[in-house]
Structures are given as structure tokens and as C-alpha cells.
CSV table of C-alpha atoms in Angstrom, one decimal:
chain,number,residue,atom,x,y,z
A,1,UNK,CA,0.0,0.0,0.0
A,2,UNK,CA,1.0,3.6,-0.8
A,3,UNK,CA,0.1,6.9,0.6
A,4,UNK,CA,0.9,10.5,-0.5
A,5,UNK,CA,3.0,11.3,3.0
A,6,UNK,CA,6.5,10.7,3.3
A,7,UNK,CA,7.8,9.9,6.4
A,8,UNK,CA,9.9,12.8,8.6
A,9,UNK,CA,13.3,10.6,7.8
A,10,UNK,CA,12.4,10.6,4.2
A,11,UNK,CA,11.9,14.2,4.5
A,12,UNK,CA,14.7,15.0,5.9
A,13,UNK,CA,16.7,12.8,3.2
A,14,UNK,CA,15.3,14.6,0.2
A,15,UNK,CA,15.8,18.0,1.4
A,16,UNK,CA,19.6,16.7,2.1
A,17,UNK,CA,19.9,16.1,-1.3
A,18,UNK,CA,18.4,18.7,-2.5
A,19,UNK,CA,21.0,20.8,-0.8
A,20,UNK,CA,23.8,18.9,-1.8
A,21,UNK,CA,26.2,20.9,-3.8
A,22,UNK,CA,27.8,19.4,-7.1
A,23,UNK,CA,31.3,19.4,-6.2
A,24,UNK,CA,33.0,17.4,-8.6
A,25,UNK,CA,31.7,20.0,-11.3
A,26,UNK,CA,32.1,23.1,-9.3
A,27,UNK,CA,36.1,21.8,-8.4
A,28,UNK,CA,35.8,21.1,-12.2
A,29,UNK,CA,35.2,25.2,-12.2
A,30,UNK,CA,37.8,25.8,-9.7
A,31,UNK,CA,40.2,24.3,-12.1
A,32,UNK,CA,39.1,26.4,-14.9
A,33,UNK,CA,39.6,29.6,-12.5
A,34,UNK,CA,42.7,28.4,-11.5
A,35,UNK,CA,44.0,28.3,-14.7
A,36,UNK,CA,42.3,31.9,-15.5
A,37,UNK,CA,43.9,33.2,-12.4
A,38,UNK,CA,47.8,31.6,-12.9
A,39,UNK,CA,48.0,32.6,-16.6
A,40,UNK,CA,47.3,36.1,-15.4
A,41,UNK,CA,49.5,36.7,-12.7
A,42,UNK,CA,52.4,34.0,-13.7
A,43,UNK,CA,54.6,36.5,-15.3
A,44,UNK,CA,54.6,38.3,-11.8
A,45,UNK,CA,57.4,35.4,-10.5
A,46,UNK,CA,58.6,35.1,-14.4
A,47,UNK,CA,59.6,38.7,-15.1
A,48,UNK,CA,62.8,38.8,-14.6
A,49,UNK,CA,64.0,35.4,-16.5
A,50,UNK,CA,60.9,36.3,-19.1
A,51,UNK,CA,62.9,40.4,-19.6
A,52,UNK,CA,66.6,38.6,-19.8
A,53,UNK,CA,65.0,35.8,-22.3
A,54,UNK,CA,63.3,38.1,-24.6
A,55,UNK,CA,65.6,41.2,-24.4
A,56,UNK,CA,63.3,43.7,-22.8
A,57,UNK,CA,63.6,45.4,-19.9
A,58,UNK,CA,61.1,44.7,-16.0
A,59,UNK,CA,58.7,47.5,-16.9
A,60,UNK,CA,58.2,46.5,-20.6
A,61,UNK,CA,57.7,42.9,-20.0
A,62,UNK,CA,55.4,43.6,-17.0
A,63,UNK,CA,53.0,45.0,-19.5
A,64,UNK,CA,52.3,40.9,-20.5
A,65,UNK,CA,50.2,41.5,-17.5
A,66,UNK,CA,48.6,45.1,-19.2
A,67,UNK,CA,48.4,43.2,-22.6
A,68,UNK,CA,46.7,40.4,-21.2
A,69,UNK,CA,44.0,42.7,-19.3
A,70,UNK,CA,43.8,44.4,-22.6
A,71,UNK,CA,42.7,42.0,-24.7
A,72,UNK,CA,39.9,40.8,-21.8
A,73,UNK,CA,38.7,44.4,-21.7
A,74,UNK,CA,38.3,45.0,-25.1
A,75,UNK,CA,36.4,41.6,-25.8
A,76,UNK,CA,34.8,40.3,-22.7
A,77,UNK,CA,31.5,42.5,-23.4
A,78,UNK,CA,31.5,41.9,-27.5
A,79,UNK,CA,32.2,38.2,-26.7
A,80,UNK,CA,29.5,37.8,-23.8
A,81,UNK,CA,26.9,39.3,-25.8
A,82,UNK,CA,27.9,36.9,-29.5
A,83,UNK,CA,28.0,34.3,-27.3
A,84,UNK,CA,25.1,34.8,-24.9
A,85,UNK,CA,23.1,31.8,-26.8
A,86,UNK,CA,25.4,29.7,-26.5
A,87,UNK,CA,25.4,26.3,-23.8
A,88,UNK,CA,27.5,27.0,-21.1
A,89,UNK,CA,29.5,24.0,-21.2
A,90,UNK,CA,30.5,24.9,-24.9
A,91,UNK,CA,31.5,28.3,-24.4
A,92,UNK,CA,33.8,26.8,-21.4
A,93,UNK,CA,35.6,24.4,-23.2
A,94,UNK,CA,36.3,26.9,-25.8
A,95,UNK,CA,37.6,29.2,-23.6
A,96,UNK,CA,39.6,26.3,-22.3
A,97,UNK,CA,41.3,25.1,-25.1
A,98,UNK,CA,41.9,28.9,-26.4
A,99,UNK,CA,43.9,28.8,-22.6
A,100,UNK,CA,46.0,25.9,-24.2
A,101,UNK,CA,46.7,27.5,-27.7
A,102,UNK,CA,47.7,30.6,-26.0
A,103,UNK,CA,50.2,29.6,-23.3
A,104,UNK,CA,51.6,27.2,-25.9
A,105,UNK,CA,52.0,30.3,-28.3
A,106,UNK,CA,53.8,32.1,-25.2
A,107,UNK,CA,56.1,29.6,-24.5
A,108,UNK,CA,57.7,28.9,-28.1
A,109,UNK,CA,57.8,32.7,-28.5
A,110,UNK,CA,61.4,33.9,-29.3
A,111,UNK,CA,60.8,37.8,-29.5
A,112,UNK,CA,59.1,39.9,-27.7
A,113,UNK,CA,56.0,40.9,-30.0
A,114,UNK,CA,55.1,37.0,-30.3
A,115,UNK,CA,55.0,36.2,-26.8
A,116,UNK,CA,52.4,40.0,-26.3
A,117,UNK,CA,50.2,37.7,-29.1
A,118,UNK,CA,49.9,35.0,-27.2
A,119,UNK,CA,49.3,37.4,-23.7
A,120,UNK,CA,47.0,39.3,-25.8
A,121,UNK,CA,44.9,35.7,-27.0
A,122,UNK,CA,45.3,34.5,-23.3
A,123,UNK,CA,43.2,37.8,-21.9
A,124,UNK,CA,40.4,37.0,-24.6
A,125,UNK,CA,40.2,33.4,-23.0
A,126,UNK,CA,39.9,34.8,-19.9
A,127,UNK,CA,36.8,37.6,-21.0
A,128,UNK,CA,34.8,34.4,-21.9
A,129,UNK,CA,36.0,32.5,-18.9
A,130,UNK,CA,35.9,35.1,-15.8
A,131,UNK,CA,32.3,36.2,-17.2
A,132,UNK,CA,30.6,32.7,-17.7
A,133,UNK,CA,32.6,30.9,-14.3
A,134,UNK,CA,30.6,32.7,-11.2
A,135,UNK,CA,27.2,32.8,-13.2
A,136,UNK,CA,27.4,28.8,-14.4
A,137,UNK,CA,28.5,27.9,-10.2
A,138,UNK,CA,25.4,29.6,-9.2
A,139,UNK,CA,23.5,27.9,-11.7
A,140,UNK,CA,24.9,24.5,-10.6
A,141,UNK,CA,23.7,25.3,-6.5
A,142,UNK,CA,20.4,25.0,-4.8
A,143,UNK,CA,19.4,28.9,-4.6
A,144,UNK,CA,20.6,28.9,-0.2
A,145,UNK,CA,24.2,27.2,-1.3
A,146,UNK,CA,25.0,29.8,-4.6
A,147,UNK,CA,27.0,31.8,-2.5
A,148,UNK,CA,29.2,28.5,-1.1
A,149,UNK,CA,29.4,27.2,-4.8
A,150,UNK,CA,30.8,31.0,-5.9
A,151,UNK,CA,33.6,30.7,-3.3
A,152,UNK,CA,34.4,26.8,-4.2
A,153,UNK,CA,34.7,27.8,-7.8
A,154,UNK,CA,36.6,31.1,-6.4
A,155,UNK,CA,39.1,29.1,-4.4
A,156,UNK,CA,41.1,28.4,-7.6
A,157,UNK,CA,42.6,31.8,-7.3
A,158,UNK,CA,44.2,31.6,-3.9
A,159,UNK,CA,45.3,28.1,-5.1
A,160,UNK,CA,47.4,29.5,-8.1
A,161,UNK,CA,48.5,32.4,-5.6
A,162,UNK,CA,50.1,30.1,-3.5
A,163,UNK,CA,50.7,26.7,-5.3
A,164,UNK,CA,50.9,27.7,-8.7
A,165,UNK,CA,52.6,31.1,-9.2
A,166,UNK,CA,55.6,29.5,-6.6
A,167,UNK,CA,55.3,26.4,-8.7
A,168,UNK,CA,55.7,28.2,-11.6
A,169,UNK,CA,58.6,30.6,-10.6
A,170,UNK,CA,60.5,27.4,-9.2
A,171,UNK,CA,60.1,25.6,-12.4
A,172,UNK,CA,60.9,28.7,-14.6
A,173,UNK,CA,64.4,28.9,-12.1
A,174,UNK,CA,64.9,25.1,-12.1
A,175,UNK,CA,64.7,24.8,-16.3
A,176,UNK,CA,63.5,27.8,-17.8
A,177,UNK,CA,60.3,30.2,-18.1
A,178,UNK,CA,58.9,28.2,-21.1
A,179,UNK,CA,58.2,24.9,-19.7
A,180,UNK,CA,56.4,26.9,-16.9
A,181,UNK,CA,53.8,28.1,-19.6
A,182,UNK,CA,53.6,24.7,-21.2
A,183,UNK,CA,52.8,22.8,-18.0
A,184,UNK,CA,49.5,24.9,-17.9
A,185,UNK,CA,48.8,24.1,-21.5
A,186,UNK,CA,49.1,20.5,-20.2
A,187,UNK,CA,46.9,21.7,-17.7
A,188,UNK,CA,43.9,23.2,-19.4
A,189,UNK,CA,44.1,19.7,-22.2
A,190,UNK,CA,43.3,17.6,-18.8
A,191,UNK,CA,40.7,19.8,-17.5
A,192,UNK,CA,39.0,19.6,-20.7
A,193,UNK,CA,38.3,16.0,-20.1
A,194,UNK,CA,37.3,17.0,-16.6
A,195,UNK,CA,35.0,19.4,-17.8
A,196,UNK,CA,33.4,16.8,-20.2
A,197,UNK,CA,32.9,14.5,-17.8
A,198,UNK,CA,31.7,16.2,-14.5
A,199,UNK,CA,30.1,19.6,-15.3
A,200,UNK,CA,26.3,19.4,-16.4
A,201,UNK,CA,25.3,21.5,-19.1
A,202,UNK,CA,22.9,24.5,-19.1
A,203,UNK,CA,21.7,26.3,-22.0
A,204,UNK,CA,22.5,29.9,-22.7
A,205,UNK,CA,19.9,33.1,-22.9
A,206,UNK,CA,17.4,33.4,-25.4
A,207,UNK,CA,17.7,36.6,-27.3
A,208,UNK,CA,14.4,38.3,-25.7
A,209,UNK,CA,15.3,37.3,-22.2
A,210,UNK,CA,18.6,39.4,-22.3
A,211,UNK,CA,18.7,42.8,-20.7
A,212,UNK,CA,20.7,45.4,-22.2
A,213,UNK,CA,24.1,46.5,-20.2
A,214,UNK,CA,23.0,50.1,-20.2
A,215,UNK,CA,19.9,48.9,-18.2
A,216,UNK,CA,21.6,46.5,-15.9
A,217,UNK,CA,23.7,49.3,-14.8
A,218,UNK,CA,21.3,51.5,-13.3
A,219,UNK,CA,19.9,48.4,-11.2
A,220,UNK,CA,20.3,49.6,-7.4
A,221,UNK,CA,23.9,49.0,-6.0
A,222,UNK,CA,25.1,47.8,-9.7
A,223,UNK,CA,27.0,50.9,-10.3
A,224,UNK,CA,28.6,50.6,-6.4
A,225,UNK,CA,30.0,47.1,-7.1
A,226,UNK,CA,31.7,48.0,-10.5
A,227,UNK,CA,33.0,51.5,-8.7
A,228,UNK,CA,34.6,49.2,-5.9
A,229,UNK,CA,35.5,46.4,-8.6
A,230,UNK,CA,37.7,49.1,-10.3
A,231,UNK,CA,39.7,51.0,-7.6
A,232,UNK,CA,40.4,47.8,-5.8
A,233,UNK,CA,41.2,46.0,-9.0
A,234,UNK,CA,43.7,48.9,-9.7
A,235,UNK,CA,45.1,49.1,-6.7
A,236,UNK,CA,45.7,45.4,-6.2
A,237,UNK,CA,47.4,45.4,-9.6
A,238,UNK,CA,49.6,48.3,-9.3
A,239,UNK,CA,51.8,46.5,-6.8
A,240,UNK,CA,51.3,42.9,-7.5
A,241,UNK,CA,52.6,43.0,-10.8
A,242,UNK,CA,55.6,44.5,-9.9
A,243,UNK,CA,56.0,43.0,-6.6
A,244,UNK,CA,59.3,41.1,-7.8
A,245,UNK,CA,61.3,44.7,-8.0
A,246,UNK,CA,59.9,45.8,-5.3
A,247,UNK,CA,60.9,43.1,-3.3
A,248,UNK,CA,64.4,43.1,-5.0
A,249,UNK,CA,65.0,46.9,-3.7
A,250,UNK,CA,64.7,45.2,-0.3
A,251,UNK,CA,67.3,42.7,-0.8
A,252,UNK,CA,64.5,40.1,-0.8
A,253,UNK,CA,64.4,39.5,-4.7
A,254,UNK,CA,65.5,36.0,-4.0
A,255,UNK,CA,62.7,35.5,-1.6
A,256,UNK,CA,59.7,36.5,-4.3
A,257,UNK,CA,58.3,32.6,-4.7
A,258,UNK,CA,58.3,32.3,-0.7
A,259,UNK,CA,56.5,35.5,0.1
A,260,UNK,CA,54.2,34.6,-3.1
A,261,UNK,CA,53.3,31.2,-0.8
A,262,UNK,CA,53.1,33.2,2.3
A,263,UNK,CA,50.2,35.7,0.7
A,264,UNK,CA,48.8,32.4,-1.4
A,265,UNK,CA,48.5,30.7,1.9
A,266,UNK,CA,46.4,33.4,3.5
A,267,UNK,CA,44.6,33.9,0.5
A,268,UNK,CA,43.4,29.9,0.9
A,269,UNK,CA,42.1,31.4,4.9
A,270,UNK,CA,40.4,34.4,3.3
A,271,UNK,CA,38.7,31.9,1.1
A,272,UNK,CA,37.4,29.7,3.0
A,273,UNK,CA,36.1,32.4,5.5
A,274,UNK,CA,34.5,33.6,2.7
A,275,UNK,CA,32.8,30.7,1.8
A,276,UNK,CA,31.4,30.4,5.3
A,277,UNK,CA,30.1,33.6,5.6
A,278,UNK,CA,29.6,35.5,2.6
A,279,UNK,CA,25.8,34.6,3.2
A,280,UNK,CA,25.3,36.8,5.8
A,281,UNK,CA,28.0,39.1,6.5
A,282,UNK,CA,29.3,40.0,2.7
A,283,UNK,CA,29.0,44.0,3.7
A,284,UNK,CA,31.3,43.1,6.5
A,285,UNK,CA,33.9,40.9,4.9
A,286,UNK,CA,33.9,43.5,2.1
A,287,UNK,CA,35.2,46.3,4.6
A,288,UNK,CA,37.4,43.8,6.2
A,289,UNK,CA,39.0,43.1,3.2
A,290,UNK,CA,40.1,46.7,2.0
A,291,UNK,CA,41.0,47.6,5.2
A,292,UNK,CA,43.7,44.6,5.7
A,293,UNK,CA,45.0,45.1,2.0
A,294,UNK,CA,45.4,49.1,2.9
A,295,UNK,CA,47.2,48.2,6.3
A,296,UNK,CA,49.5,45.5,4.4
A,297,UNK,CA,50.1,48.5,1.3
A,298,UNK,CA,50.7,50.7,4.3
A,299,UNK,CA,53.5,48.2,6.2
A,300,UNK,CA,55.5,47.3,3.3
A,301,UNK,CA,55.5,51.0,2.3
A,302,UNK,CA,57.3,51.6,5.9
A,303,UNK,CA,58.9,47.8,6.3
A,304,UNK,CA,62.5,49.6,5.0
A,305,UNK,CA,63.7,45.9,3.7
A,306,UNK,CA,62.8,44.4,7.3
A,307,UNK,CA,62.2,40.1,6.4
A,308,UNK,CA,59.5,40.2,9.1
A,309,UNK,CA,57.5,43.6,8.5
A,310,UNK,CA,57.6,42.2,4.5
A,311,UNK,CA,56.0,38.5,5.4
A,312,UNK,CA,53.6,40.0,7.8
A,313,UNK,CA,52.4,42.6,5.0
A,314,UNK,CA,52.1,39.3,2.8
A,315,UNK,CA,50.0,37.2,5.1
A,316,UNK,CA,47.5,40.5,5.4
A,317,UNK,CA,47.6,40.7,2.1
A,318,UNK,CA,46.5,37.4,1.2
A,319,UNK,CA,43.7,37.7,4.0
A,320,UNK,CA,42.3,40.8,2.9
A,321,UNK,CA,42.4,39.9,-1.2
A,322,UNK,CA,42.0,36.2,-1.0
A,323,UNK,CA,37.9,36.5,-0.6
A,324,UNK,CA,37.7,39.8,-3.1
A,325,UNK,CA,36.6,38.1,-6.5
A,326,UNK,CA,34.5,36.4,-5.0
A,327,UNK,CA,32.8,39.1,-2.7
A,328,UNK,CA,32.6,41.1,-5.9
A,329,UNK,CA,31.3,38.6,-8.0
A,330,UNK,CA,28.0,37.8,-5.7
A,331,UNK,CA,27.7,41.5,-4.7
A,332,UNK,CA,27.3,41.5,-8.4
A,333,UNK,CA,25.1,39.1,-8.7
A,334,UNK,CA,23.0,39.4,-5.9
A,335,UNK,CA,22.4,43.4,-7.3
A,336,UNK,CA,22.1,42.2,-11.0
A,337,UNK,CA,19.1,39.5,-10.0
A,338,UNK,CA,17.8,38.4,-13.4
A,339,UNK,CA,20.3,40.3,-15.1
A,340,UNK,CA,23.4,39.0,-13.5
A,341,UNK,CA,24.9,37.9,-16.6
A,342,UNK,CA,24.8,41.1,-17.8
A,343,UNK,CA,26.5,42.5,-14.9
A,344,UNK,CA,29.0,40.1,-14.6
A,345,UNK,CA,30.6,40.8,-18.2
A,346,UNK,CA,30.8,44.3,-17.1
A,347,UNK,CA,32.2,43.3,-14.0
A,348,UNK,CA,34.9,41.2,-15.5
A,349,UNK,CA,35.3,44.4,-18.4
A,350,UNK,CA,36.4,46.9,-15.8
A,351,UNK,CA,38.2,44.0,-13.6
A,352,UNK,CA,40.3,44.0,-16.5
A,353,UNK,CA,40.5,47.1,-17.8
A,354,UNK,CA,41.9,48.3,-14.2
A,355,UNK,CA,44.6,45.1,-14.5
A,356,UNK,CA,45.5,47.0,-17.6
A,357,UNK,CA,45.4,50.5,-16.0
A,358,UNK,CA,47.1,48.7,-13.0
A,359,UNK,CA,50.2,47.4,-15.1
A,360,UNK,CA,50.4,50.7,-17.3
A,361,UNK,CA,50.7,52.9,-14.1
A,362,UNK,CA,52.9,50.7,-12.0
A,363,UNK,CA,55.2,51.0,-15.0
A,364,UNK,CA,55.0,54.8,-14.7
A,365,UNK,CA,55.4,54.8,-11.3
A,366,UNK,CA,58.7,52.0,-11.2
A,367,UNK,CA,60.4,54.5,-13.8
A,368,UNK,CA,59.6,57.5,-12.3
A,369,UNK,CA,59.6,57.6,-8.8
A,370,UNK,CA,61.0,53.9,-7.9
A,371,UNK,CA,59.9,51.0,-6.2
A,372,UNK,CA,58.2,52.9,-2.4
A,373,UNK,CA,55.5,54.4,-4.9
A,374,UNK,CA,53.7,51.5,-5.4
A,375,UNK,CA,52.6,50.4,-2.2
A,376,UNK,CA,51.3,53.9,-1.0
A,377,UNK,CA,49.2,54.5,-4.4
A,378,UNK,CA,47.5,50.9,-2.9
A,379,UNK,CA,46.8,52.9,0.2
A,380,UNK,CA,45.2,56.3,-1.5
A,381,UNK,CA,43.1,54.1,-4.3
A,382,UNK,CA,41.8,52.1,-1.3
A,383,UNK,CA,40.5,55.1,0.4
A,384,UNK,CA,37.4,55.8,-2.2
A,385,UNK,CA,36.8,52.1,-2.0
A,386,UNK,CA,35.7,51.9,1.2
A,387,UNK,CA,33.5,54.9,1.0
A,388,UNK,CA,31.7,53.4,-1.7
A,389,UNK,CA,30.9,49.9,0.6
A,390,UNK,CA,30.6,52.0,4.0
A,391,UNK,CA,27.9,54.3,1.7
A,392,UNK,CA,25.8,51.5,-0.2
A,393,UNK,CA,24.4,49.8,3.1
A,394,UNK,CA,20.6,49.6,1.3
A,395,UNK,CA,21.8,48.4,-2.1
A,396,UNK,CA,25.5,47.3,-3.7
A,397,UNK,CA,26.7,46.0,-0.5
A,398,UNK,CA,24.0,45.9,2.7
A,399,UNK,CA,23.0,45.0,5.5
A,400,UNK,CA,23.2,41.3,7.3
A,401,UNK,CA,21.4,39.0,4.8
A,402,UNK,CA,19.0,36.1,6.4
């Protein structure tokens, strides 16, 4: 005999499920960020064998990092909108093996212009990637979990900070830059298979369910999220990218893969604090955030080549940026609502725009006024950052969140 009632263990089973995230897929995603994320910032470890190699000097071959920001700027938007229609596993996989074609490219370049090309492709694979990876872990999630499966995906980037980008500088020391780039060609080949195998599909937007950008924008707190997005992106960048100079004035310019770990590793505890409470407290976390990447700008602007003022600065570093993309991201989203999609490509345009901005002007800065400008621009682009998130508690970044 039957009956329409379930029992309260039965019950309590399917909600269980229901709430089960899908983490084979969203690690799947993690991959694909991490990828994203290391053949962004990889030159950042690289730069000096990378200048030597191709016969440039540290502040032209940092603009690999400017290029590559370049060429997601001026495509993620055109390429999001061609491409909206599209199912999302497709438009992954392409961007995936456009990752492999472009490191390879890198790699086997033996002048300078080539290896920009092959930055240049890299950036475009990273306008379809960064603007398709939050939205398709959201879509993966039951609706309470989205912001869990955001910071899962998301935790590929303090993965490559730490892991990868020492990895990388190590093997680029132990036999040569190249083979550092080719590795994550190997890389994104596997996770193609990965992707294949583990991430469910999901179809794109039909053309009459698409709201323009210029719409999206006004939403409520839209325009508050892409204000932050930029000045924080910029002033991240300005010193990241040329962190290995800056830590070679020092004396420390042997030490750039270990303090790389040491702000990696913190970034993996900002992450995962993140993920835990990003649901509730993402206005707080937000402020936390700029104020420990400000205080770590601040202490390595005063740390005057002290080992232990330079690996403190690192480890609040890391804490403070390690939950950012992904705070950003569902700030985004959460403002966006039906429209995130929309909001997210603009998000990712102006994330990359001020990585480009970011390289251009730390290049200015290293030639004309040395190495101790960088970290105190971090600390005066920080300052309108947190006005925006300490002025937007209704919309952009609120309140506690049930």
C-alpha cells in the first residue's frame, strides 16, 4: 500500500539532497579559475628570466600583464553578448582550449611581439572564462548554497596564488620560463576532459530574455559594485605585478616565490572564511578586506627591507584579497538579480580594464619615482573604496542578509 505522506526521515533525506552541492563539477570550475587566475598573474614570478630571455627590460615585459587585461577588456562584453546563446559547457571548453593555444604560443615565443600575441589571446580566453565561471556555479547550486558554490569555484585563485605562481617561478628557475607556460597548456588539455565529464550543461539566454548592459547598470547598488571592482582591482594590480622589484630593492628579490606562498596561503584562509560567511556578513567581509590590504600597502611601504615587516604585509595581504573576487562577484550578482549575466561581463570588463590600467601605471610609477611608490598608491586608491561599501548599506553592499 501507498500513501501520499512521506515519512519525517524521508523528508529530511530529500531536502539533504536537495542541498547537496555538485562538487565534482564546481572543483571542475575551480580548475578552470585556476587556470584563468595563474596565466594572469604568472609572469609576476617570471619577469625577470621572461625580460633577460626576450631582451626587454622589468617594466616593458610587465605589460604581459597590461596586454593580457587588454585583450579581456576590449572583448569580454562583445564576446559575452555573441556568445550569450550559446550552452554553457560549450563556451567553457572553448575558452579552455583557447587557454592551451595561447600559453603554448607564449612559450615557443622567441621575440618579444610574439609572446604579447599569445598574452593578448590568453586575456580573450579569460573575458569568456571570468564572465561565464561565477554565473554557471550559481547555476549549478540550490538557490541557499550559490554563495558556497561561488567561493568553491573562487578558491582556484588563492590556489594558483600560492601553489601555482611559486610552482611556476621554481620551475621557470629550475629549467626555464617556457616549460612553466607549457605545464598549464598541459593543464587546461586535462581539464577539458574534466569538464566533459563532471560539469552538467545549461543552455544559454534566449535573445528576448537578455537585458541590455546600459539597463543593468542603473539596477540599485550595480553601479557601487563596479566602482569598488575598479579601484580595488587597480590598486591590487599596481603592486602585484611588480612585486618582484619591489621586493628586489629590499634585498629580498630571492625570496619572491616564498612571500608569493606566504600571501597564497592566507589567501586559501580568506577563502574559506569567505565561503562560510559571505551569506550573511558580505557588507562586513567586504570592509574587512580593504581595510587589511590598505594596512598591508601601508607596512611594506614603511617595512625599510625588514624580512618580518615584508612577510607580515604578505600574510594580510593574502587575507584581505583572497575573498575579493568572489565578494565582488556575488555582490554583483545578488544586485544584477535576473540580469546578473549582464553585470558580470561588465564586471569582468572593468576588472580587466583596471589590470591593464594597474600594469600601465605601475610601470610609470617604477620608472619615475621607484619601487616605495607603489605600495602607498595601494593605500590612496583604497581610500574611495571603502567609501563606496561603507555608503551603499541599502543596495550594492547591505545590510546582514538572512
Amino acid at each position: 500500500m501507498t500513501t501520499d505522506t512521506a515519512s519525517p526521515a524521508t523528508a529530511a533525506r530529500v531536502t539533504t539532497d536537495h542541498q547537496r552541492l555538485p562538487l565534482a563539477g564546481l572543483l571542475a570550475l575551480a580548475t578552470a579559475v585556476f587556470i584563468t587566475c595563474l596565466t594572469e598573474v604568472m609572469p609576476a614570478g617570471l619577469l625577470p628570466a621572461m625580460s633577460g630571455s626576450l631582451r626587454v627590460g622589468a617594466s616593458a615585459m610587465g605589460q604581459s600583464v597590461t596586454v593580457y587585461a587588454i585583450g579581456t577588456a576590449l572583448t569580454a562584453l562583445p564576446l559575452t553578448a555573441a556568445t550569450a546563446g550559446w550552452s554553457r559547457r560549450r563556451l567553457l571548453l572553448t575558452a579552455m582550449a583557447t587557454f592551451a593555444v595561447a600559453n603554448t604560443l607564449t612559450a615557443v615565443a622567441l621575440n618579444y611581439p610574439v609572446a604579447m600575441v599569445g598574452r593578448f589571446l590568453a586575456g580573450v580566453a579569460a573575458g569568456l572564462a571570468w564572465s561565464l565561471l561565477a554565473g554557471y556555479a550559481r547555476r549549478m547550486a540550490p538557490e541557499a548554497l550559490q554563495g558556497r558554490a561561488i567561493a568553491i569555484a573562487m578558491a582556484g585563485i588563492p590556489v594558483a596564488l600560492s601553489l601555482g605562481v611559486p610552482a611556476g617561478t621554481f620551475l621557470g628557475r629550475a629549467v626555464g620560463w617556457r616549460w612553466a607556460f607549457l605545464s598549464v597548456s598541459v593543464l587546461a588539455v586535462l581539464l577539458i576532459g574534466w569538464i566533459l565529464l563532471a560539469v552538467p550543461d545549461h543552455p544559454g539566454q534566449r535573445a528576448g530574455a537578455r537585458l541590455p548592459m546600459r539597463q543593468a547598470v542603473r539596477l540599485p547598488g550595480v553601479a557601487a559594485v563596479l566602482g569598488v571592482t575598479l579601484t580595488f582591482v587597480l590598486a591590487h594590480t599596481i603592486l602585484y605585478t611588480f612585486i618582484a622589484p619591489f621586493l628586489g630593492r629590499l634585498g629580498l628579490g630571492n625570496s619572491v616565490g616564498l612571500v608569493l606562498l606566504v600571501f597564497g596561503a592566507a589567501s586559501l584562509v580568506s577563502i574559506s572564511i569567505t565561503g562560510a560567511q559571505i551569506g550573511r556578513r558580505l557588507r562586513t567581509l567586504m570592509i574587512g578586506a580593504t581595510l587589511l590590504v590598505g594596512a598591508a600597502a601601508a607596512l611594506l611601504a614603511v617595512s625599510s627591507g625588514s624580512t618580518a615587516l615584508v612577510y607580515l604585509a604578505a600574510a594580510l595581504w593574502g587575507l584581505g584579497w583572497g575573498g575579493v573576487p568572489t565578494l565582488l562577484q556575488t555582490a554583483g550578482g545578488n544586485a544584477g538579480g535576473a540580469a546578473a549575466d549582464s553585470v558580470m561581463a561588465m564586471l569582468v570588463t572593468l576588472w580587466n580594464g583596471a589590470m591593464a590600467g594597474g600594469g600601465a601605471v605601475g610601470g610609470v610609477l617604477l620608472g619615475a619615482l621607484g619601487t616605495l611608490a607603489l605600495p602607498w598608491t595601494v593605500v590612496v586608491l583604497l581610500a574611495p573604496a571603502l567609501g563606496i561599501v561603507l555608503a551603499t548599506r541599502a543596495h550594492g553592499f547591505p545590510e546582514r542578509r538572512g
